[in-house]
XYZ file of C-alpha atoms in Angstrom:
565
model
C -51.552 153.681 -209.134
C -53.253 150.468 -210.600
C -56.336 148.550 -209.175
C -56.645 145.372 -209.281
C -58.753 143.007 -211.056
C -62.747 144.282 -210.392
C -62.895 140.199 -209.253
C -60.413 140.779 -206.418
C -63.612 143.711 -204.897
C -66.005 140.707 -204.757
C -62.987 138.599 -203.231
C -62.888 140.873 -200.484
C -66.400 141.626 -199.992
C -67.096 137.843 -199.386
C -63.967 137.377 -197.271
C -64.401 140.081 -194.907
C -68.465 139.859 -194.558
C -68.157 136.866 -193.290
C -65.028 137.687 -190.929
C -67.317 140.437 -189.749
C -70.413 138.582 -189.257
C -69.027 136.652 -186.213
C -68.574 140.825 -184.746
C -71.782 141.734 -183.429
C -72.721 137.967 -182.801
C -70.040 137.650 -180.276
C -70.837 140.875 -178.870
C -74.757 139.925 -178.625
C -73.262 136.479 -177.074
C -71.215 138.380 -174.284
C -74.005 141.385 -173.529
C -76.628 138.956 -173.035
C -74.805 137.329 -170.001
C -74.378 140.886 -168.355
C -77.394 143.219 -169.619
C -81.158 141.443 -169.315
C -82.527 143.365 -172.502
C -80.069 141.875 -174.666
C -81.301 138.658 -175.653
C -79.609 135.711 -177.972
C -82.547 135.711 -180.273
C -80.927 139.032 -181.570
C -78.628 136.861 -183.639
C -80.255 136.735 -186.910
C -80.394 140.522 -186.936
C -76.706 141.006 -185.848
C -75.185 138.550 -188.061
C -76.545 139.980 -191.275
C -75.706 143.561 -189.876
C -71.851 142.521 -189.548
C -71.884 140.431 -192.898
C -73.173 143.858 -194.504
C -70.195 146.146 -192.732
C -67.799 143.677 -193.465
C -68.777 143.392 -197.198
C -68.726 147.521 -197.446
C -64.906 147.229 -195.919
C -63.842 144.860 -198.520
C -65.060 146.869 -201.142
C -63.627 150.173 -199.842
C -60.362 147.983 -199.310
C -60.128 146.810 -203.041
C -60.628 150.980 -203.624
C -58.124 151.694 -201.392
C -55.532 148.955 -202.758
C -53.281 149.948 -205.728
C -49.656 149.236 -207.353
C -47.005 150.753 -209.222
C -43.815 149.984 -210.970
C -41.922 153.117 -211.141
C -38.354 153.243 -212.014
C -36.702 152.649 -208.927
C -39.197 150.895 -206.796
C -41.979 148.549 -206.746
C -44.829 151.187 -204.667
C -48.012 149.431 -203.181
C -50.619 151.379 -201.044
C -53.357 149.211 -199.136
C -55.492 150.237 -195.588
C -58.594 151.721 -194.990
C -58.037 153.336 -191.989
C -54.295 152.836 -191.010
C -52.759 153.194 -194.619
C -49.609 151.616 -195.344
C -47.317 152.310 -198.316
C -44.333 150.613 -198.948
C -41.393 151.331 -201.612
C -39.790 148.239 -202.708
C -35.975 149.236 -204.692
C -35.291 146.570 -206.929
C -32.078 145.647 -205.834
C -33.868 143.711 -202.681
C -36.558 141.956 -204.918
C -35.737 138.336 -204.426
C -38.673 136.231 -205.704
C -41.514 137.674 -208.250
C -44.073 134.361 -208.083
C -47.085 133.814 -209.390
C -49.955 131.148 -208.374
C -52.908 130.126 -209.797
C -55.272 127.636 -208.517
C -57.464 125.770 -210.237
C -60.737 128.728 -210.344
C -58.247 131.654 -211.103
C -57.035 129.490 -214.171
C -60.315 129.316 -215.661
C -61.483 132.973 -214.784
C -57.926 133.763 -215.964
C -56.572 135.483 -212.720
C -53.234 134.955 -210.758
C -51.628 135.850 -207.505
C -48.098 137.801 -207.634
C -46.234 137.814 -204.650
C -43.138 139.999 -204.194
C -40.620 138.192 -202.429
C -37.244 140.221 -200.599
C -34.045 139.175 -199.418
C -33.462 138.009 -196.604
C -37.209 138.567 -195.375
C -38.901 135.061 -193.776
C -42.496 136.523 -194.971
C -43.991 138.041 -198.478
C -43.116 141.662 -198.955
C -46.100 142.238 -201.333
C -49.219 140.121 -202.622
C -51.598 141.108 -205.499
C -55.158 139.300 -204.927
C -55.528 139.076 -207.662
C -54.930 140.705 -211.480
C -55.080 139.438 -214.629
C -53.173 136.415 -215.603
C -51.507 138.794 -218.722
C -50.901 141.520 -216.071
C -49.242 138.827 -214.313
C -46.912 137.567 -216.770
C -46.472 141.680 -217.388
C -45.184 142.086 -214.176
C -43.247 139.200 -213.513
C -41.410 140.194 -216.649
C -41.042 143.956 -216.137
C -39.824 143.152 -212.709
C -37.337 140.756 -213.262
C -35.809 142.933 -215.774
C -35.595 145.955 -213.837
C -34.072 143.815 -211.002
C -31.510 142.646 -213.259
C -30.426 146.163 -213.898
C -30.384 147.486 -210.852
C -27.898 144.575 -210.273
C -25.750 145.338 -213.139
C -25.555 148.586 -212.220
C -24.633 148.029 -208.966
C -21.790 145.433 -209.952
C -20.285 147.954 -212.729
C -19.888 150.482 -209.828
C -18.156 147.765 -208.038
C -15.936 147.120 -210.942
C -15.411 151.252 -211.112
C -14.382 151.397 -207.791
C -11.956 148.989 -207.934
C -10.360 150.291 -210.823
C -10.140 154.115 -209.332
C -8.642 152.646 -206.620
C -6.014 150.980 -208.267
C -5.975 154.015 -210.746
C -5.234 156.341 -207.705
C -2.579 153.825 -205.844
C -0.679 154.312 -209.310
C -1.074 158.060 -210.016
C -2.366 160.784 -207.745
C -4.068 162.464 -210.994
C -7.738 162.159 -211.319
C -8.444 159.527 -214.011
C -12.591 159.146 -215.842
C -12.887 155.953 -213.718
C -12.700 157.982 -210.570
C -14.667 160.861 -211.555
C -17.194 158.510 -212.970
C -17.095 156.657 -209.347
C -17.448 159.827 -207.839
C -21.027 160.701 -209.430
C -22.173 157.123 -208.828
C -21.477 157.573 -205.221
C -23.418 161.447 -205.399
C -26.377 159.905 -207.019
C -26.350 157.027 -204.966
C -26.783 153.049 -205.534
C -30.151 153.240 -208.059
C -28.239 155.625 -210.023
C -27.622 154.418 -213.711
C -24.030 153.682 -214.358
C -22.497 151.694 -217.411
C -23.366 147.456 -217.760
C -22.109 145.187 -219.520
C -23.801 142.878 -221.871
C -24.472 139.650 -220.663
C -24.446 138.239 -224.418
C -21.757 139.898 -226.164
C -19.673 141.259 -223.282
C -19.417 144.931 -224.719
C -19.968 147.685 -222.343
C -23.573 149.209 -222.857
C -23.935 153.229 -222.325
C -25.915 154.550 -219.039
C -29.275 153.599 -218.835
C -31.542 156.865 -218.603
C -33.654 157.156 -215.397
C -36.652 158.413 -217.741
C -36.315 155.626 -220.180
C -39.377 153.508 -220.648
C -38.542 150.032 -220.584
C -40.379 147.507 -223.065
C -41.535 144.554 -221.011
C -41.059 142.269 -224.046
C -37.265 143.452 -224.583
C -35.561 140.065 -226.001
C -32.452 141.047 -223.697
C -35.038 140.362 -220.634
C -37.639 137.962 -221.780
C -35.343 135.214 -223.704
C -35.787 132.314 -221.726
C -33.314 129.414 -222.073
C -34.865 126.008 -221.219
C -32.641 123.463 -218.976
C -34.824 120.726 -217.959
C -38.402 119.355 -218.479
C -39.799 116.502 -216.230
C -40.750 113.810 -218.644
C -43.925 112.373 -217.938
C -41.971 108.976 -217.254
C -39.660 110.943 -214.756
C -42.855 112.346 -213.205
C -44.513 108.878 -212.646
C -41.412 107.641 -210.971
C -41.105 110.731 -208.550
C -44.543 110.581 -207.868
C -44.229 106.453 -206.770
C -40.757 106.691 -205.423
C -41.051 109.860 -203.113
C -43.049 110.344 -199.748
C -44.889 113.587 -199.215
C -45.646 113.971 -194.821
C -48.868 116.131 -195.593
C -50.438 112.700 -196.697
C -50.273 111.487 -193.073
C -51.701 115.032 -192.056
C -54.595 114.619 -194.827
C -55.333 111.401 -193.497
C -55.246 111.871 -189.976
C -58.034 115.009 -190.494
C -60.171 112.839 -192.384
C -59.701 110.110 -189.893
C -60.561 112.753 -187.085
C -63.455 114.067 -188.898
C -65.260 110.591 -189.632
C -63.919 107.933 -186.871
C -67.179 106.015 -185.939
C -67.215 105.373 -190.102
C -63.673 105.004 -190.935
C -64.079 102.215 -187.764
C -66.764 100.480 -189.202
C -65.082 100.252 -192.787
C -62.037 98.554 -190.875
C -64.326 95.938 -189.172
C -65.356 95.360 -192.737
C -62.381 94.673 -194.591
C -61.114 92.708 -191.855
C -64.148 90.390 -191.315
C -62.577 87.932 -194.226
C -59.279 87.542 -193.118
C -60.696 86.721 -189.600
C -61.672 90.017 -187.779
C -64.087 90.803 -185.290
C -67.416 91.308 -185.994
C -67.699 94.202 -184.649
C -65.464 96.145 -182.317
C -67.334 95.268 -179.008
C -67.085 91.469 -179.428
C -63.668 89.630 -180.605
C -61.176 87.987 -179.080
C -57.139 88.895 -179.142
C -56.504 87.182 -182.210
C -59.361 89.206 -184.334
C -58.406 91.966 -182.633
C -54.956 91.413 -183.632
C -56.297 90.964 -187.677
C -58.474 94.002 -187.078
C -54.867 96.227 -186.514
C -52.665 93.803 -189.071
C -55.339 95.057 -191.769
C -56.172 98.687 -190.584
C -52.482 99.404 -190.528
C -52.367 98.302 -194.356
C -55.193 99.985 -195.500
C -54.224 103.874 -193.784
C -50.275 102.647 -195.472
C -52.086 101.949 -198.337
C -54.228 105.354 -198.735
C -51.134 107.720 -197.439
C -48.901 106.388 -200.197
C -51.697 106.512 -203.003
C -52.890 110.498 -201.461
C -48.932 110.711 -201.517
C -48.404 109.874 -205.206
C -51.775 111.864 -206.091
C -50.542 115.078 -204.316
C -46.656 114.810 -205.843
C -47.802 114.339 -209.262
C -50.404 117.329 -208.908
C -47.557 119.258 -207.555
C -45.029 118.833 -210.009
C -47.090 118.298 -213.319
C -45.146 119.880 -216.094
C -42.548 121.232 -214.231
C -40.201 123.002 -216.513
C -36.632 124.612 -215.352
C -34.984 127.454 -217.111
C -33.064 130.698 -217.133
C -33.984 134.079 -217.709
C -29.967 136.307 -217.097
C -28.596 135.428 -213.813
C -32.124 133.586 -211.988
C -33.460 130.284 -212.652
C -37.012 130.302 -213.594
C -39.533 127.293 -213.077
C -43.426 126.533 -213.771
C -45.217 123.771 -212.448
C -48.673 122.480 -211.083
C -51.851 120.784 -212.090
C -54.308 122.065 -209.707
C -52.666 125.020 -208.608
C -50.247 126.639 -210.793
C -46.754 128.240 -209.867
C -44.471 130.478 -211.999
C -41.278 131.489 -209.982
C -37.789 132.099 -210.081
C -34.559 131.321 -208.345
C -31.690 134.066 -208.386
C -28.154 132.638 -208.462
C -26.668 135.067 -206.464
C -29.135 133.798 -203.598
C -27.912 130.042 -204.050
C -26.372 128.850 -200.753
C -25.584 125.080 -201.146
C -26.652 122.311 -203.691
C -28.043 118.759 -202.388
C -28.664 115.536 -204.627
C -31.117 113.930 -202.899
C -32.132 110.110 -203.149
C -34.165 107.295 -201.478
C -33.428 103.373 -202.019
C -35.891 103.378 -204.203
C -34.660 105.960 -206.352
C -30.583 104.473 -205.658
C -32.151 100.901 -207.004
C -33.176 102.362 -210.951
C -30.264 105.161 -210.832
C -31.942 108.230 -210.332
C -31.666 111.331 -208.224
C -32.934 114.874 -207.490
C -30.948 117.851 -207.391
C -32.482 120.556 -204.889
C -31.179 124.531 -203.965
C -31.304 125.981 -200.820
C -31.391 130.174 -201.154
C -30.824 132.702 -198.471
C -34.230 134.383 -197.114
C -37.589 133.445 -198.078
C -38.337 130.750 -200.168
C -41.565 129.833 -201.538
C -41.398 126.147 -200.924
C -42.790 124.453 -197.897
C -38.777 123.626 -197.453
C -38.662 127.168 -196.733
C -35.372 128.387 -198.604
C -35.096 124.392 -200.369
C -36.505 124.309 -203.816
C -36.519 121.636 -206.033
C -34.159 122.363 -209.323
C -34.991 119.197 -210.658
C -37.189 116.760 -208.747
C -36.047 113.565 -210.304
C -34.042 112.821 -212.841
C -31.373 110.266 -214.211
C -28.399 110.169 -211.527
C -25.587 110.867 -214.509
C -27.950 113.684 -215.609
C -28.136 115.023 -212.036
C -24.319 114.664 -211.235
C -23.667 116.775 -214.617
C -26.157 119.535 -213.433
C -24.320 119.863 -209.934
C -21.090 119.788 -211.585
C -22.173 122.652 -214.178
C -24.254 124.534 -211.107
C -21.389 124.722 -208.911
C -18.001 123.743 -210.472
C -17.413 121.325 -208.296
C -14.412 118.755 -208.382
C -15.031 115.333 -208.043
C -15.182 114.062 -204.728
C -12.842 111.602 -202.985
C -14.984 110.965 -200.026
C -13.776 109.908 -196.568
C -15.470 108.019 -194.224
C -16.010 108.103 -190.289
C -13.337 105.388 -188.264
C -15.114 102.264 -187.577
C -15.706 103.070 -183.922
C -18.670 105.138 -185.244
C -20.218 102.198 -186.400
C -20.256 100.523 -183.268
C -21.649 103.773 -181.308
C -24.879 103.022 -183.906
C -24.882 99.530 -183.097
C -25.142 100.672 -179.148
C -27.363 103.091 -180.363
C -29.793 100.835 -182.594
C -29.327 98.521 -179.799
C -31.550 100.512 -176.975
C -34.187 101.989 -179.300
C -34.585 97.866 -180.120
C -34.730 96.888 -176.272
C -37.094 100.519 -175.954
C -39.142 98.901 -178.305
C -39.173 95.248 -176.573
C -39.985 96.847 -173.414
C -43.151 98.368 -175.209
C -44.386 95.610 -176.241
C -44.241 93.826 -173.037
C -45.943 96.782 -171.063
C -48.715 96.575 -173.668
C -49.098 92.481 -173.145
C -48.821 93.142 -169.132
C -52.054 95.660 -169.236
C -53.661 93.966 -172.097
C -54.696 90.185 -173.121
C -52.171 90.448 -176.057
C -49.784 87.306 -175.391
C -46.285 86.600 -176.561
C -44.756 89.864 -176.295
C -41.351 88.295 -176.588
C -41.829 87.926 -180.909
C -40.798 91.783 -180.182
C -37.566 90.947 -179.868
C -36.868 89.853 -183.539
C -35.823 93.644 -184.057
C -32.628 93.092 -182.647
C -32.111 91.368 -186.167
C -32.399 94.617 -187.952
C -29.944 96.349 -185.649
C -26.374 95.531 -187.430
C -27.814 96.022 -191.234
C -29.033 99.896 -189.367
C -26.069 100.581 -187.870
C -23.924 99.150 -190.975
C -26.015 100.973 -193.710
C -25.886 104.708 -191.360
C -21.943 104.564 -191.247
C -21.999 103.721 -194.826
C -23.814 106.279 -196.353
C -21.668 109.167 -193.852
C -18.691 110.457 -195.966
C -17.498 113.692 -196.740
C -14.791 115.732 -199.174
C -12.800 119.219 -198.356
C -12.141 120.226 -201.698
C -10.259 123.296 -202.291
C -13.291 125.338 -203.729
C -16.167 123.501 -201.872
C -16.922 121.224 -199.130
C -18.927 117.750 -199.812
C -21.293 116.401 -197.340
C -22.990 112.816 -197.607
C -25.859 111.249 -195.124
C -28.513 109.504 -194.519
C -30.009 106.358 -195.549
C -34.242 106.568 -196.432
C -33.280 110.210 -197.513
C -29.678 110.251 -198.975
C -28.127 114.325 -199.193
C -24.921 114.851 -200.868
C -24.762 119.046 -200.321
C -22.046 120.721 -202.305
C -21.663 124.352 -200.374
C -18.995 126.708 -201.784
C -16.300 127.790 -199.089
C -17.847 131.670 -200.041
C -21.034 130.731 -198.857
C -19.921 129.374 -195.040
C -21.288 131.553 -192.182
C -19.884 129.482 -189.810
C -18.197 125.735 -189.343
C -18.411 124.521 -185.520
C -17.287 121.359 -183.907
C -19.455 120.090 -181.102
C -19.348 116.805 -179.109
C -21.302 115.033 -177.159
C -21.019 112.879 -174.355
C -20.643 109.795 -175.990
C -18.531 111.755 -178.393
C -16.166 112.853 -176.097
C -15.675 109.037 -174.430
C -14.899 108.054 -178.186
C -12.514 110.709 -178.824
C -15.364 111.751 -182.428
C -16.742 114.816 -183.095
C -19.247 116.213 -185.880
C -18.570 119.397 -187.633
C -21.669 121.586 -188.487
C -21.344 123.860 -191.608
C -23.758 126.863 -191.599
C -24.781 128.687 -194.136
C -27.514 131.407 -194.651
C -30.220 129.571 -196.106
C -33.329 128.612 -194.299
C -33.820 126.332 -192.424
C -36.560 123.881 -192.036
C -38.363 121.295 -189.784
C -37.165 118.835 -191.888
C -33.677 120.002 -192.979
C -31.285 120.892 -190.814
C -27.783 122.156 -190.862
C -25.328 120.417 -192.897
C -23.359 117.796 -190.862
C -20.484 116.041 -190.847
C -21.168 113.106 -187.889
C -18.572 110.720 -186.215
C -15.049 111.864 -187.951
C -11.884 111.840 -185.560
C -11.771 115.032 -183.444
C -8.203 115.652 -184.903
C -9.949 115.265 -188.548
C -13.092 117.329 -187.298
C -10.525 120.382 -186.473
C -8.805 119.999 -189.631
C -11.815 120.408 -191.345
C -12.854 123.059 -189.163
C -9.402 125.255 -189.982
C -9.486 124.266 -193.851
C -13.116 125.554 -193.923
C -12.290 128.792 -192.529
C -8.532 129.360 -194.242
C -10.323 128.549 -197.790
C -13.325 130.598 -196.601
C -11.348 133.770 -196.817
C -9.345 132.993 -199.641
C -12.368 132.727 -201.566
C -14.030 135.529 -200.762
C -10.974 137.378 -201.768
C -10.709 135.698 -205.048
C -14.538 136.852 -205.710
C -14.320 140.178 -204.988
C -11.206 140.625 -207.354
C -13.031 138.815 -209.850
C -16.596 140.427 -208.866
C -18.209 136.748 -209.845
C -22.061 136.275 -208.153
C -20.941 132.805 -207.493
C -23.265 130.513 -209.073
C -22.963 129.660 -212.989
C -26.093 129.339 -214.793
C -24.328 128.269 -217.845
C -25.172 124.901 -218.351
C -24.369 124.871 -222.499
């Protein structure tokens, strides 16, 4: 077994002492209340105590913490009193990412985390090793995983062909008594591969064999995309990250009375109060008219600061059958998407982004995914739209799509619809003016100008395309998706119907996959189409569903290309 870095015993020390201090001061805190002779004043000899226990813990922990990559598995051992050990085959290994932050970069340490299929948490985490053990790791990983794949499709391939071997002849043939001692030494056994560059069947791979980590076959690395640093500035000023409003509401939590007192401020030349406890409505009203700009103002900027931190240097490539990406400024990340896992592709695009003709192109795996999408991860955050239609077309071998759009009546169910959140919003402002001495409550009402253009540029931007390899979903307006999903990767394609759906005789058709999900993306839609169109859709989906998965097993194909030559 391997220790980690000596760094990662401090790490621990410092962590748990001070989990552990809080110990005995909570105990001193709750036996004082019931016992007489235990007084508070024992807390600066009870907090030290517990930072000291805790402190010997971490240590023992780091002693007790250790890794292996053996030839099968990925083995890691950590606990100090309930031990846990856990034997990770390579043909579940999903994700092998690494992070840095901004200290581990200059002390030259990194994170690895282990991620599995299917699993919604990390299987394994490495705090922390060196950043060359890192890279070391990554690499030896991926390339074992990448075996244990091959292996497992050439058996595939074997047992297809000693079937159809044995349907024509009742004498054994090599392809069946080969398939028989894969099956005896079960799926990590080593079987014949095939060459991903040249084709040509490679001999078994020995179980005892030493692996070089810095085999060419394995650590070749074909670049695909690099964000220029023009294509960065425009993500970063055209996009809209939501932990910017979380950032600022903490700070605004944290500091009120002063973040108050700098409004009154700014607002004092533009006609504000003077302070907040003497005004009238109309400073009051310049008091909100400039507070609101300002916190717009400082979301956007902490927006554009923490997208171009994010995705500084991002670089896109592929290493066999996964998609590989770096990027970060502050805090470094080094991952890797596997085709096999892809579910769906989206473009994705704002106004903004629609007005200077560019797009992003994001993937959405099965299981984990170490994006705060969950299983979405950007492919290429932003990038010229021609450039991003040519990478989806490549990806997925998609057609292009003749869309088709919703019947008109949907547009006039958003125009009712756009239509009561305006009067909602009318009555608002007249209960504020009724318990308030805000006046003229009625201006409200100039939102009923917006409601056509919102209800016109929804039904719009809703269109879809049944192809005969892959369904095409468009929608939305502020965030535009356009998901390609292949028919192989459908879990399930419902119609469902509301109230208001049913008294239009419309329907929306929901196409489920297994990716994640998030609390931002949902399932792919299809909103407003004619129930007879919805149904259609509905029977295509599931007649091409199982044609295609027919057509891939025969043809044993993962699914997603990655050639994008």
């Amino acid at each position: 077994m391997n220790r980690l870095h000596p760094l990662s015993a401090v790490t621990y020390a410092v962590q748990y002492g001070f989990l552990w201090l809080w110990l005995p001061v909570f105990l001193v805190l709750v036996l004082s209340g019931v016992f007489d002779p235990v007084s508070p004043a024992w807390f600066p000899v009870a907090a030290p105590i517990g930072f000291l226990f805790g402190t010997l813990y971490g240590v023992v922990y780091y002693y007790r913490f250790g890794y292996a990559v053996t030839t099968d598995t990925v083995d890691v051992s950590s606990g100090v009193v309930a031990r846990r050990s856990r034997e990770i085959p390579y043909g579940r290994i999903q994700n092998v990412d690494i992070r840095q932050s901004v200290f581990q970069r200059l002390l030259e340490l990194a994170t690895v985390s282990i991620e599995t299929a299917g699993g919604g948490t990390t299987e394994a985490t490495l705090y922390f090793v060196s950043e060359e053990e890192a890279n070391r790791l990554q690499r030896e990983i991926r390339r074992r995983t990448a075996e244990a794949k091959g292996r497992r499709r050439e058996r595939t391939r074997q047992r297809r062909q000693s079937a159809d071997s044995a349907t024509a002849s009742d004498e054994p043939t090599e392809d069946a008594a080969v398939d028989a001692d894969a099956e005896r030494a079960g799926d990590d056994a080593p079987s014949p591969s095939v060459d991903d560059e040249t084709g040509e069947r490679e001999p078994p791979a020995d179980p005892e064999q030493t692996f070089e980590p810095d085999s060419p076959t394995y650590s070749r690395k074909q670049r695909l995309f690099d964000l220029a640093p023009r294509e960065l500035l425009l993500y970063s000023f055209t996009s809209f990250r939501p932990a910017a409003v979380a950032a600022v509401l903490f700070v605004f939590f944290l500091a009120t009375e002063s973040i108050l007192e700098f409004f009154v401020a700014a607002s004092q030349p533009f006609g504000g109060p003077a302070d907040l406890d003497t005004g009238n409505t109309g400073s009051y009203g310049i008091l909100t008219i400039v507070s609101a700009i300002i916190s717009v103002l400082v979301t956007y900027l902490l927006s554009v600061a923490y997208t171009f931190a994010t995705y500084y240097d991002f670089q896109l490539g592929r290493v066999g059958d996964d998609f590989v990406y770096e990027r970060g400024l502050l805090q470094r990340y080094s991952g890797s998407i596997p085709a096999e896992k892809v579910q769906s592709v989206t473009v994705t695009d704002n106004p903004v982004q629609r007005l200077i003709e560019y797009a992003g192109l994001w993937v959405e795996t099965a299981g984990y995914g170490p994006e705060s999408n969950g299983g979405s991860q950007s492919a290429v955050p932003l990038a010229q739209q021609g450039r991003v239609y040519t990478f989806t077309e490549n990806l997925t071998d998609v057609e292009t799509p003749t869309f088709r759009s919703p019947p008109p009546v949907a547009r006039r169910r958003y125009l009712v619809r756009y239509s009561l959140v305006a009067a909602a919003f009318v009555a608002v402002a007249f209960g504020v003016a009724y318990t308030t001495p805000l006046e003229n409550w009625y201006f409200a009402a100039v939102v009923f100008l917006a409601v056509p253009l919102a209800a016109h540029l929804r039904y719009v931007h809703i269109a879809y395309y049944v192809g005969e390899d892959h369904i095409v979903i468009r929608s939305g307006f502020w965030r535009r998706r356009t998901t390609v999903v292949p028919y192989y990767r459908v879990q399930t394609v419902s119609v469902r119907r509301s109230i208001f759906q049913r008294r239009l005789g419309i329907a929306s058709v929901v196409v489920d996959t297994a990716s994640s999900r998030s609390f931002f993306w949902s399932s792919t839609t299809i909103y407003d189409i004619d129930l007879e169109d919805a149904r259609a859709v509905q029977r295509t989906s599931r007649k091409r569903l199982q044609s295609s998965l027919r057509e891939r097993a025969e043809a044993d194909d993962i699914g997603i290309s990655v050639d994008f030559t």
